[in-house]
Amino acid sequence: MVEQSDRAPLLDWEEIPPPDPNQAAQPPPEPQREDDTAAADKRTPMSGTGWSGAVPAVTAVPTAVTYSPTRNITAVVVSRDKPPGCGFARQQPPGSTLPFPGVTARGQWEEKDQIVAVFVVTFDTRSGNLVEWCLPHDVNLDGVEFKSMASGSHRITSDFIYFRKGKYFGLACFANMPVESELERGARMKSVGILSPSYTLLYRYMHFLENQVRHQLHCPGQYSPLEAFYEDKKAVLPPTGNGLVSLCPTWTVSAINRCMHPEMKITHPAGCMSQFIQFFGEQIMVLWKFVLLRKRLLIFSPPPIGVVCYRVYCCCCLANVSIPGIGGSVPELRPFFYVNIADITTLETEFSYVACTTEKIFEDKKELYDVYIDNQNVKTHRSHLQPLLRLNAADKEKYRKLSEQRQMLLYSQEVDENCTANEEDLFILFFMELNNRIFQTLCEVAGSSDPTITADHMRAMGLDPQGDRSFLEDLLEVYGLDVTLLIDNLCCS
């Protein structure tokens, strides 16, 4: 919806109205079909309803998620006990940070506007990229001039870029306009951007930033709309000033769709996940393994880089697990979005990340990454990871099922105009169910009297007993699961 704020009459940006704070804390009930009722009857009751900021004494553990691609149904089967054998499973304390930043556990899962800075970057023919204006005036924007104007952007007319700046996330819109000026060498290039503690609401301001960068190209130095925008949207951060916000304190049936993945928006007409699936095809299963193993993934692409930033986001979504405690002992998977040579020092200290770049020089800096993705070409220089590049029969079968469910969803959307299911939910829940099944099985085996993984266990997890042996060995090591793998490699006679 495009609205004009009643608090800032100079502005005209795309914005989704926030929920009414006077409403009850529970989400509005959705129309229920017969199938929904049947699915609800199969769920184990949980203490409390709605979205509460308090963590129950015993956390409900989703053990299976089923998705019906022909109807808008998401059913979660829960267990009130932690998975046996998962000694590292733990409750999330109130206010703790979970894998998806940006949603606060207050009443409804409502995220506040938290714009901490707005800025304009220009390209100067003598000095290069410069921050020409910003609010607040004392904000530290070191390096933003290179993050918001990607290397190679002079070859394109427009782009958008997601990036990280310390503890903040940024979105900038770039535009390049030809001008009859020898001083500017025939081209005027600018970016207008914002910073926030979370990336999940930045998409709201894409339209505004696009308009403003065009305005800055035609009317340089006129900052009144940006000043009004900042006054309207500036953040009220927590007293500690650390900018950290947390997500849902527990997984519930009602919250799973809203909290499963940050809402994003892409200019590609087919949508973020659809474009990702079509671009990588079966290679998604290779990326899934590397992401689940918390490897460092770097995606190279020449400009424009905006769509590639969404590939970073989609990669991070491959690792979703809704079993509490799983992943608590491994590095957080951090979306870095766009990076350049100014980020080398930061990347040297990161154990796990997904990022994209337009700078080919990164390919030679192999100490910075584990997996390098150039177009659809996924490669690794680490010998022990190279077996994971080969698709096996189980990988192809999983991708076939994903494609089949996607086609069923597209058909249901075509014949049912009221169908509210979307590809993003299907994609997220497909991989979360896959990950849940793997970790649930591993936890059950680890807690049994005979903690050994057999070929039958592998097949039950959707893995190839031979082709996924090295993947499972790495998975057990990374997540600290104490089980024995009793599947011998095939040998030549």
mmCIF file of C-alpha atoms in Angstrom, residues 37-370:
data_model
loop_
_atom_site.group_PDB
_atom_site.id
_atom_site.type_symbol
_atom_site.label_atom_id
_atom_site.label_comp_id
_atom_site.label_asym_id
_atom_site.label_seq_id
_atom_site.Cartn_x
_atom_site.Cartn_y
_atom_site.Cartn_z
ATOM 1 C CA THR A 37 -9.712 -28.071 11.756
ATOM 2 C CA ALA A 38 -8.644 -31.619 11.098
ATOM 3 C CA ALA A 39 -4.998 -30.614 11.176
ATOM 4 C CA ALA A 40 -5.492 -28.684 14.404
ATOM 5 C CA ASP A 41 -7.107 -31.701 16.072
ATOM 6 C CA LYS A 42 -3.948 -33.702 15.476
ATOM 7 C CA ARG A 43 -1.731 -31.234 17.254
ATOM 8 C CA THR A 44 -0.676 -31.771 20.825
ATOM 9 C CA PRO A 45 -2.100 -29.004 23.039
ATOM 10 C CA MET A 46 0.386 -26.489 24.356
ATOM 11 C CA SER A 47 0.163 -24.360 27.438
ATOM 12 C CA GLY A 48 -1.000 -20.872 26.643
ATOM 13 C CA THR A 49 -2.217 -19.416 23.391
ATOM 14 C CA GLY A 50 -1.191 -16.609 21.134
ATOM 15 C CA TRP A 51 2.213 -14.990 21.151
ATOM 16 C CA SER A 52 3.412 -14.434 24.662
ATOM 17 C CA GLY A 53 6.693 -12.872 25.665
ATOM 18 C CA ALA A 54 7.118 -15.459 28.430
ATOM 19 C CA VAL A 55 8.904 -18.736 27.821
ATOM 20 C CA PRO A 56 6.950 -21.744 29.126
ATOM 21 C CA ALA A 57 8.575 -24.023 31.639
ATOM 22 C CA VAL A 58 8.712 -26.808 29.075
ATOM 23 C CA THR A 59 9.354 -25.735 25.504
ATOM 24 C CA ALA A 60 7.200 -27.340 22.843
ATOM 25 C CA VAL A 61 9.392 -29.053 20.256
ATOM 26 C CA PRO A 62 8.101 -29.241 16.697
ATOM 27 C CA THR A 63 9.046 -32.715 15.488
ATOM 28 C CA ALA A 64 7.481 -32.645 12.052
ATOM 29 C CA VAL A 65 6.167 -30.014 9.749
ATOM 30 C CA THR A 66 3.896 -30.976 6.899
ATOM 31 C CA TYR A 67 3.000 -28.640 4.109
ATOM 32 C CA SER A 68 0.084 -29.106 1.770
ATOM 33 C CA PRO A 69 0.934 -27.407 -1.524
ATOM 34 C CA THR A 70 -2.700 -27.407 -2.672
ATOM 35 C CA ARG A 71 -4.139 -25.645 0.361
ATOM 36 C CA ASN A 72 -2.955 -23.052 2.822
ATOM 37 C CA ILE A 73 -2.333 -25.546 5.613
ATOM 38 C CA THR A 74 0.636 -25.744 7.896
ATOM 39 C CA ALA A 75 0.451 -28.412 10.599
ATOM 40 C CA VAL A 76 3.055 -28.748 13.316
ATOM 41 C CA VAL A 77 3.245 -31.887 15.429
ATOM 42 C CA VAL A 78 4.817 -31.053 18.761
ATOM 43 C CA SER A 79 6.336 -32.947 21.641
ATOM 44 C CA ARG A 80 6.623 -31.553 25.136
ATOM 45 C CA ASP A 81 9.916 -33.278 25.806
ATOM 46 C CA LYS A 82 13.261 -32.320 24.362
ATOM 47 C CA PRO A 83 14.686 -34.767 21.832
ATOM 48 C CA PRO A 84 16.437 -37.638 23.641
ATOM 49 C CA GLY A 85 20.183 -37.560 23.363
ATOM 50 C CA CYS A 86 20.411 -33.831 22.621
ATOM 51 C CA GLY A 87 22.279 -32.820 25.706
ATOM 52 C CA PHE A 88 22.889 -29.358 24.313
ATOM 53 C CA ALA A 89 19.200 -28.580 23.913
ATOM 54 C CA ARG A 90 18.332 -25.603 26.062
ATOM 55 C CA GLN A 91 15.527 -23.154 26.634
ATOM 56 C CA GLN A 92 15.790 -19.702 25.135
ATOM 57 C CA PRO A 93 15.721 -17.131 27.933
ATOM 58 C CA PRO A 94 13.384 -14.180 27.498
ATOM 59 C CA GLY A 95 14.957 -11.538 25.332
ATOM 60 C CA SER A 96 17.634 -13.836 23.933
ATOM 61 C CA THR A 97 18.677 -13.439 20.325
ATOM 62 C CA LEU A 98 17.514 -16.129 17.928
ATOM 63 C CA PRO A 99 18.654 -16.731 14.335
ATOM 64 C CA PHE A 100 16.378 -14.139 12.741
ATOM 65 C CA PRO A 101 16.982 -10.566 13.924
ATOM 66 C CA GLY A 102 14.419 -7.861 13.886
ATOM 67 C CA VAL A 103 11.158 -9.022 15.475
ATOM 68 C CA THR A 104 10.464 -8.101 19.070
ATOM 69 C CA ALA A 105 8.651 -10.391 21.467
ATOM 70 C CA ARG A 106 6.135 -7.840 22.657
ATOM 71 C CA GLY A 107 2.445 -8.596 22.365
ATOM 72 C CA GLN A 108 1.926 -9.155 18.694
ATOM 73 C CA TRP A 109 5.047 -9.961 16.713
ATOM 74 C CA GLU A 110 5.328 -6.384 15.648
ATOM 75 C CA GLU A 111 8.531 -4.820 14.447
ATOM 76 C CA LYS A 112 9.106 -1.141 15.033
ATOM 77 C CA ASP A 113 10.668 1.278 12.598
ATOM 78 C CA GLN A 114 14.297 1.576 13.632
ATOM 79 C CA ILE A 115 16.088 3.799 11.159
ATOM 80 C CA VAL A 116 19.356 4.841 12.792
ATOM 81 C CA ALA A 117 20.784 6.801 9.858
ATOM 82 C CA VAL A 118 19.963 8.133 6.411
ATOM 83 C CA PHE A 119 22.680 9.218 3.988
ATOM 84 C CA VAL A 120 23.575 10.286 0.462
ATOM 85 C CA VAL A 121 26.699 8.976 -1.264
ATOM 86 C CA THR A 122 28.101 10.526 -4.417
ATOM 87 C CA PHE A 123 30.919 9.694 -6.797
ATOM 88 C CA ASP A 124 33.451 12.482 -7.081
ATOM 89 C CA THR A 125 35.785 12.336 -10.089
ATOM 90 C CA ARG A 126 38.719 13.531 -7.957
ATOM 91 C CA SER A 127 38.093 11.872 -4.595
ATOM 92 C CA GLY A 128 36.032 8.805 -5.507
ATOM 93 C CA ASN A 129 33.055 7.734 -3.381
ATOM 94 C CA LEU A 130 32.064 10.252 -0.696
ATOM 95 C CA VAL A 131 29.318 10.595 1.916
ATOM 96 C CA GLU A 132 27.991 14.033 0.954
ATOM 97 C CA TRP A 133 25.202 14.250 3.578
ATOM 98 C CA CYS A 134 23.814 12.246 6.484
ATOM 99 C CA LEU A 135 21.602 12.317 9.559
ATOM 100 C CA PRO A 136 22.408 12.235 12.370
ATOM 101 C CA HIS A 137 25.500 14.271 11.605
ATOM 102 C CA ASP A 138 27.690 12.467 14.134
ATOM 103 C CA VAL A 139 26.880 8.900 13.002
ATOM 104 C CA ASN A 140 29.855 6.702 12.073
ATOM 105 C CA LEU A 141 29.483 5.880 8.386
ATOM 106 C CA ASP A 142 33.047 4.810 7.654
ATOM 107 C CA GLY A 143 32.994 2.470 4.669
ATOM 108 C CA VAL A 144 29.335 3.048 3.790
ATOM 109 C CA GLU A 145 30.391 5.025 0.721
ATOM 110 C CA PHE A 146 31.779 1.805 -0.779
ATOM 111 C CA LYS A 147 29.054 -0.546 0.481
ATOM 112 C CA SER A 148 26.226 1.535 -0.977
ATOM 113 C CA MET A 149 27.854 1.998 -4.390
ATOM 114 C CA ALA A 150 29.134 -1.370 -5.546
ATOM 115 C CA SER A 151 32.351 -1.702 -7.501
ATOM 116 C CA GLY A 152 31.510 -1.692 -11.205
ATOM 117 C CA SER A 153 28.251 0.226 -10.791
ATOM 118 C CA HIS A 154 29.363 2.837 -13.322
ATOM 119 C CA ARG A 155 28.397 0.305 -16.022
ATOM 120 C CA ILE A 156 24.716 0.199 -15.015
ATOM 121 C CA THR A 157 21.943 2.762 -14.607
ATOM 122 C CA SER A 158 20.370 1.610 -11.315
ATOM 123 C CA ASP A 159 20.692 -0.969 -8.548
ATOM 124 C CA PHE A 160 19.820 -1.661 -4.921
ATOM 125 C CA ILE A 161 22.200 -3.071 -2.326
ATOM 126 C CA TYR A 162 21.780 -4.742 1.071
ATOM 127 C CA PHE A 163 24.844 -4.694 3.317
ATOM 128 C CA ARG A 164 26.105 -4.816 6.899
ATOM 129 C CA LYS A 165 27.752 -1.986 8.749
ATOM 130 C CA GLY A 166 28.944 -3.241 12.119
ATOM 131 C CA LYS A 167 25.858 -4.232 14.103
ATOM 132 C CA TYR A 168 23.524 -2.562 11.599
ATOM 133 C CA PHE A 169 22.037 -3.535 8.251
ATOM 134 C CA GLY A 170 21.730 -1.141 5.346
ATOM 135 C CA LEU A 171 19.775 -0.698 2.135
ATOM 136 C CA ALA A 172 20.879 1.739 -0.533
ATOM 137 C CA CYS A 173 19.460 2.566 -3.960
ATOM 138 C CA PHE A 174 21.932 3.597 -6.649
ATOM 139 C CA ALA A 175 21.320 5.516 -9.867
ATOM 140 C CA ASN A 176 23.571 6.702 -12.685
ATOM 141 C CA MET A 177 22.497 9.593 -14.936
ATOM 142 C CA PRO A 178 24.332 11.001 -17.961
ATOM 143 C CA VAL A 179 25.017 14.743 -17.732
ATOM 144 C CA GLU A 180 26.655 17.293 -20.006
ATOM 145 C CA SER A 181 29.410 18.196 -17.593
ATOM 146 C CA GLU A 182 33.160 17.898 -18.108
ATOM 147 C CA LEU A 183 33.663 18.201 -14.359
ATOM 148 C CA GLU A 184 31.549 15.089 -13.769
ATOM 149 C CA ARG A 185 32.979 13.355 -16.850
ATOM 150 C CA GLY A 186 29.580 12.915 -18.421
ATOM 151 C CA ALA A 187 27.943 10.959 -15.592
ATOM 152 C CA ARG A 188 26.421 11.712 -12.187
ATOM 153 C CA MET A 189 26.229 8.774 -9.769
ATOM 154 C CA LYS A 190 24.613 8.747 -6.338
ATOM 155 C CA SER A 191 23.183 6.375 -3.749
ATOM 156 C CA VAL A 192 20.633 7.118 -1.061
ATOM 157 C CA GLY A 193 20.583 4.677 1.845
ATOM 158 C CA ILE A 194 19.453 3.900 5.386
ATOM 159 C CA LEU A 195 20.752 1.883 8.341
ATOM 160 C CA SER A 196 18.710 -0.210 10.788
ATOM 161 C CA PRO A 197 19.404 -2.865 13.454
ATOM 162 C CA SER A 198 17.377 -5.315 11.325
ATOM 163 C CA TYR A 199 17.101 -6.016 7.611
ATOM 164 C CA THR A 200 13.557 -7.374 7.727
ATOM 165 C CA LEU A 201 11.766 -4.047 7.275
ATOM 166 C CA LEU A 202 14.214 -2.300 4.974
ATOM 167 C CA TYR A 203 12.228 -3.413 1.935
ATOM 168 C CA ARG A 204 9.436 -1.048 2.990
ATOM 169 C CA TYR A 205 11.521 1.936 1.970
ATOM 170 C CA MET A 206 12.802 0.695 -1.380
ATOM 171 C CA HIS A 207 10.321 2.834 -3.321
ATOM 172 C CA PHE A 208 11.154 5.927 -1.276
ATOM 173 C CA LEU A 209 14.908 5.454 -1.700
ATOM 174 C CA GLU A 210 14.525 4.922 -5.457
ATOM 175 C CA ASN A 211 12.573 8.165 -5.734
ATOM 176 C CA GLN A 212 15.051 10.037 -3.586
ATOM 177 C CA VAL A 213 18.143 8.972 -5.492
ATOM 178 C CA ARG A 214 16.524 10.174 -8.717
ATOM 179 C CA HIS A 215 15.618 13.407 -6.933
ATOM 180 C CA GLN A 216 19.244 13.833 -5.815
ATOM 181 C CA LEU A 217 20.482 13.317 -9.363
ATOM 182 C CA HIS A 218 18.209 16.026 -10.753
ATOM 183 C CA CYS A 219 18.263 18.377 -7.723
ATOM 184 C CA PRO A 220 21.549 17.841 -5.846
ATOM 185 C CA GLY A 221 21.637 19.198 -2.319
ATOM 186 C CA GLN A 222 17.886 19.250 -1.660
ATOM 187 C CA TYR A 223 17.658 17.111 1.470
ATOM 188 C CA SER A 224 14.314 18.217 2.947
ATOM 189 C CA PRO A 225 12.469 14.946 2.148
ATOM 190 C CA LEU A 226 15.316 12.925 3.678
ATOM 191 C CA GLU A 227 15.329 15.103 6.787
ATOM 192 C CA ALA A 228 11.570 14.626 7.191
ATOM 193 C CA PHE A 229 11.942 10.882 6.629
ATOM 194 C CA TYR A 230 14.582 10.559 9.339
ATOM 195 C CA GLU A 231 12.551 12.562 11.852
ATOM 196 C CA ASP A 232 9.558 10.343 11.119
ATOM 197 C CA LYS A 233 11.359 7.008 11.273
ATOM 198 C CA LYS A 234 14.378 7.470 13.516
ATOM 199 C CA ALA A 235 14.972 4.663 15.945
ATOM 200 C CA VAL A 236 14.238 4.481 19.607
ATOM 201 C CA LEU A 237 16.862 1.898 20.527
ATOM 202 C CA PRO A 238 17.072 -0.128 23.756
ATOM 203 C CA PRO A 239 18.758 1.613 26.716
ATOM 204 C CA THR A 240 21.921 -0.473 26.214
ATOM 205 C CA GLY A 241 22.282 0.939 22.742
ATOM 206 C CA ASN A 242 23.445 -2.392 21.353
ATOM 207 C CA GLY A 243 20.698 -2.422 18.740
ATOM 208 C CA LEU A 244 19.883 -6.081 19.361
ATOM 209 C CA VAL A 245 16.333 -7.287 19.022
ATOM 210 C CA SER A 246 15.033 -10.810 19.405
ATOM 211 C CA LEU A 247 12.543 -13.053 17.673
ATOM 212 C CA CYS A 248 9.854 -15.391 18.949
ATOM 213 C CA PRO A 249 10.909 -16.916 22.301
ATOM 214 C CA THR A 250 9.305 -20.222 21.369
ATOM 215 C CA TRP A 251 8.009 -21.953 18.265
ATOM 216 C CA THR A 252 4.231 -22.191 18.177
ATOM 217 C CA VAL A 253 1.765 -23.295 15.549
ATOM 218 C CA SER A 254 0.266 -19.836 15.229
ATOM 219 C CA ALA A 255 3.638 -18.090 15.012
ATOM 220 C CA ILE A 256 5.484 -20.416 12.698
ATOM 221 C CA ASN A 257 4.463 -18.763 9.430
ATOM 222 C CA ARG A 258 5.092 -15.211 10.603
ATOM 223 C CA CYS A 259 8.356 -15.926 12.386
ATOM 224 C CA MET A 260 9.816 -18.534 10.065
ATOM 225 C CA HIS A 261 11.460 -16.086 7.740
ATOM 226 C CA PRO A 262 11.834 -12.343 7.508
ATOM 227 C CA GLU A 263 9.440 -10.810 5.011
ATOM 228 C CA MET A 264 11.389 -9.648 1.997
ATOM 229 C CA LYS A 265 10.515 -8.163 -1.360
ATOM 230 C CA ILE A 266 12.196 -8.454 -4.729
ATOM 231 C CA THR A 267 11.680 -6.708 -8.031
ATOM 232 C CA HIS A 268 11.765 -10.003 -9.907
ATOM 233 C CA PRO A 269 8.119 -10.730 -10.830
ATOM 234 C CA ALA A 270 8.328 -14.412 -9.880
ATOM 235 C CA GLY A 271 9.482 -13.605 -6.347
ATOM 236 C CA CYS A 272 12.605 -14.139 -4.292
ATOM 237 C CA MET A 273 12.437 -17.893 -3.722
ATOM 238 C CA SER A 274 11.130 -18.677 -7.181
ATOM 239 C CA GLN A 275 14.036 -16.862 -8.801
ATOM 240 C CA PHE A 276 16.475 -18.619 -6.463
ATOM 241 C CA ILE A 277 15.103 -22.073 -7.311
ATOM 242 C CA GLN A 278 15.072 -21.402 -11.033
ATOM 243 C CA PHE A 279 18.594 -19.981 -10.993
ATOM 244 C CA PHE A 280 20.363 -22.756 -9.070
ATOM 245 C CA GLY A 281 18.129 -25.744 -9.833
ATOM 246 C CA GLU A 282 19.442 -28.970 -8.286
ATOM 247 C CA GLN A 283 22.524 -27.101 -7.018
ATOM 248 C CA ILE A 284 20.286 -25.888 -4.174
ATOM 249 C CA MET A 285 20.892 -29.255 -2.516
ATOM 250 C CA VAL A 286 24.658 -28.660 -2.634
ATOM 251 C CA LEU A 287 24.236 -25.191 -1.117
ATOM 252 C CA TRP A 288 21.934 -26.654 1.541
ATOM 253 C CA LYS A 289 24.676 -28.980 2.792
ATOM 254 C CA PHE A 290 27.296 -26.246 2.971
ATOM 255 C CA VAL A 291 24.935 -23.880 4.774
ATOM 256 C CA LEU A 292 23.858 -26.546 7.281
ATOM 257 C CA LEU A 293 27.548 -27.210 7.978
ATOM 258 C CA ARG A 294 28.003 -23.488 8.689
ATOM 259 C CA LYS A 295 30.602 -22.941 5.978
ATOM 260 C CA ARG A 296 31.642 -19.537 4.650
ATOM 261 C CA LEU A 297 29.867 -18.929 1.333
ATOM 262 C CA LEU A 298 30.817 -16.105 -1.023
ATOM 263 C CA ILE A 299 28.740 -15.383 -4.144
ATOM 264 C CA PHE A 300 30.370 -13.445 -6.981
ATOM 265 C CA SER A 301 28.391 -11.536 -9.586
ATOM 266 C CA PRO A 302 29.003 -8.450 -11.692
ATOM 267 C CA PRO A 303 26.559 -5.584 -11.115
ATOM 268 C CA PRO A 304 23.652 -5.280 -10.639
ATOM 269 C CA ILE A 305 24.048 -6.870 -7.205
ATOM 270 C CA GLY A 306 20.553 -6.327 -5.750
ATOM 271 C CA VAL A 307 19.068 -9.652 -6.858
ATOM 272 C CA VAL A 308 22.239 -11.419 -5.653
ATOM 273 C CA CYS A 309 21.656 -9.986 -2.163
ATOM 274 C CA TYR A 310 18.422 -11.972 -2.131
ATOM 275 C CA ARG A 311 20.340 -15.117 -3.030
ATOM 276 C CA VAL A 312 22.300 -14.523 0.174
ATOM 277 C CA TYR A 313 19.023 -14.341 2.076
ATOM 278 C CA CYS A 314 17.666 -17.485 0.394
ATOM 279 C CA CYS A 315 20.845 -19.414 1.216
ATOM 280 C CA CYS A 316 20.468 -18.534 4.898
ATOM 281 C CA CYS A 317 16.882 -19.847 4.812
ATOM 282 C CA LEU A 318 18.167 -23.311 3.878
ATOM 283 C CA ALA A 319 19.438 -23.851 7.435
ATOM 284 C CA ASN A 320 16.196 -23.251 9.373
ATOM 285 C CA VAL A 321 15.647 -25.695 12.250
ATOM 286 C CA SER A 322 12.717 -25.373 14.657
ATOM 287 C CA ILE A 323 13.915 -27.844 17.289
ATOM 288 C CA PRO A 324 15.010 -25.752 20.300
ATOM 289 C CA GLY A 325 18.672 -26.126 21.176
ATOM 290 C CA ILE A 326 19.789 -27.411 17.810
ATOM 291 C CA GLY A 327 22.547 -25.190 16.537
ATOM 292 C CA GLY A 328 23.264 -23.663 19.930
ATOM 293 C CA SER A 329 26.826 -24.967 19.830
ATOM 294 C CA VAL A 330 27.609 -23.859 16.269
ATOM 295 C CA PRO A 331 28.408 -20.410 14.880
ATOM 296 C CA GLU A 332 25.442 -18.241 13.961
ATOM 297 C CA LEU A 333 24.806 -18.189 10.226
ATOM 298 C CA ARG A 334 25.210 -14.508 9.413
ATOM 299 C CA PRO A 335 23.939 -12.864 6.217
ATOM 300 C CA PHE A 336 26.512 -10.260 5.268
ATOM 301 C CA PHE A 337 24.898 -9.384 1.937
ATOM 302 C CA TYR A 338 27.245 -7.202 -0.150
ATOM 303 C CA VAL A 339 30.930 -7.069 0.799
ATOM 304 C CA ASN A 340 33.987 -5.445 -0.763
ATOM 305 C CA ILE A 341 37.714 -5.246 -0.069
ATOM 306 C CA ALA A 342 37.056 -2.935 2.891
ATOM 307 C CA ASP A 343 35.389 -5.939 4.618
ATOM 308 C CA ILE A 344 38.405 -8.249 4.358
ATOM 309 C CA THR A 345 39.514 -7.667 7.951
ATOM 310 C CA THR A 346 35.999 -8.428 9.226
ATOM 311 C CA LEU A 347 35.592 -11.570 7.121
ATOM 312 C CA GLU A 348 38.938 -12.887 8.401
ATOM 313 C CA THR A 349 37.374 -13.240 11.866
ATOM 314 C CA GLU A 350 34.095 -14.847 10.779
ATOM 315 C CA PHE A 351 33.542 -18.586 11.236
ATOM 316 C CA SER A 352 30.317 -18.732 9.235
ATOM 317 C CA TYR A 353 28.652 -16.330 6.815
ATOM 318 C CA VAL A 354 26.923 -15.913 3.449
ATOM 319 C CA ALA A 355 27.862 -12.863 1.397
ATOM 320 C CA CYS A 356 28.026 -11.565 -2.171
ATOM 321 C CA THR A 357 30.499 -9.335 -3.986
ATOM 322 C CA THR A 358 31.174 -7.712 -7.344
ATOM 323 C CA GLU A 359 34.949 -7.795 -6.833
ATOM 324 C CA LYS A 360 36.689 -10.654 -8.607
ATOM 325 C CA ILE A 361 39.790 -10.233 -6.454
ATOM 326 C CA PHE A 362 38.046 -12.192 -3.686
ATOM 327 C CA GLU A 363 38.376 -15.406 -5.685
ATOM 328 C CA ASP A 364 42.131 -15.364 -5.043
ATOM 329 C CA LYS A 365 41.731 -14.750 -1.306
ATOM 330 C CA LYS A 366 40.881 -18.351 -0.481
ATOM 331 C CA GLU A 367 41.561 -17.912 3.219
ATOM 332 C CA LEU A 368 38.385 -15.810 3.428
ATOM 333 C CA TYR A 369 35.882 -18.425 2.227
ATOM 334 C CA ASP A 370 35.130 -22.143 2.047
#
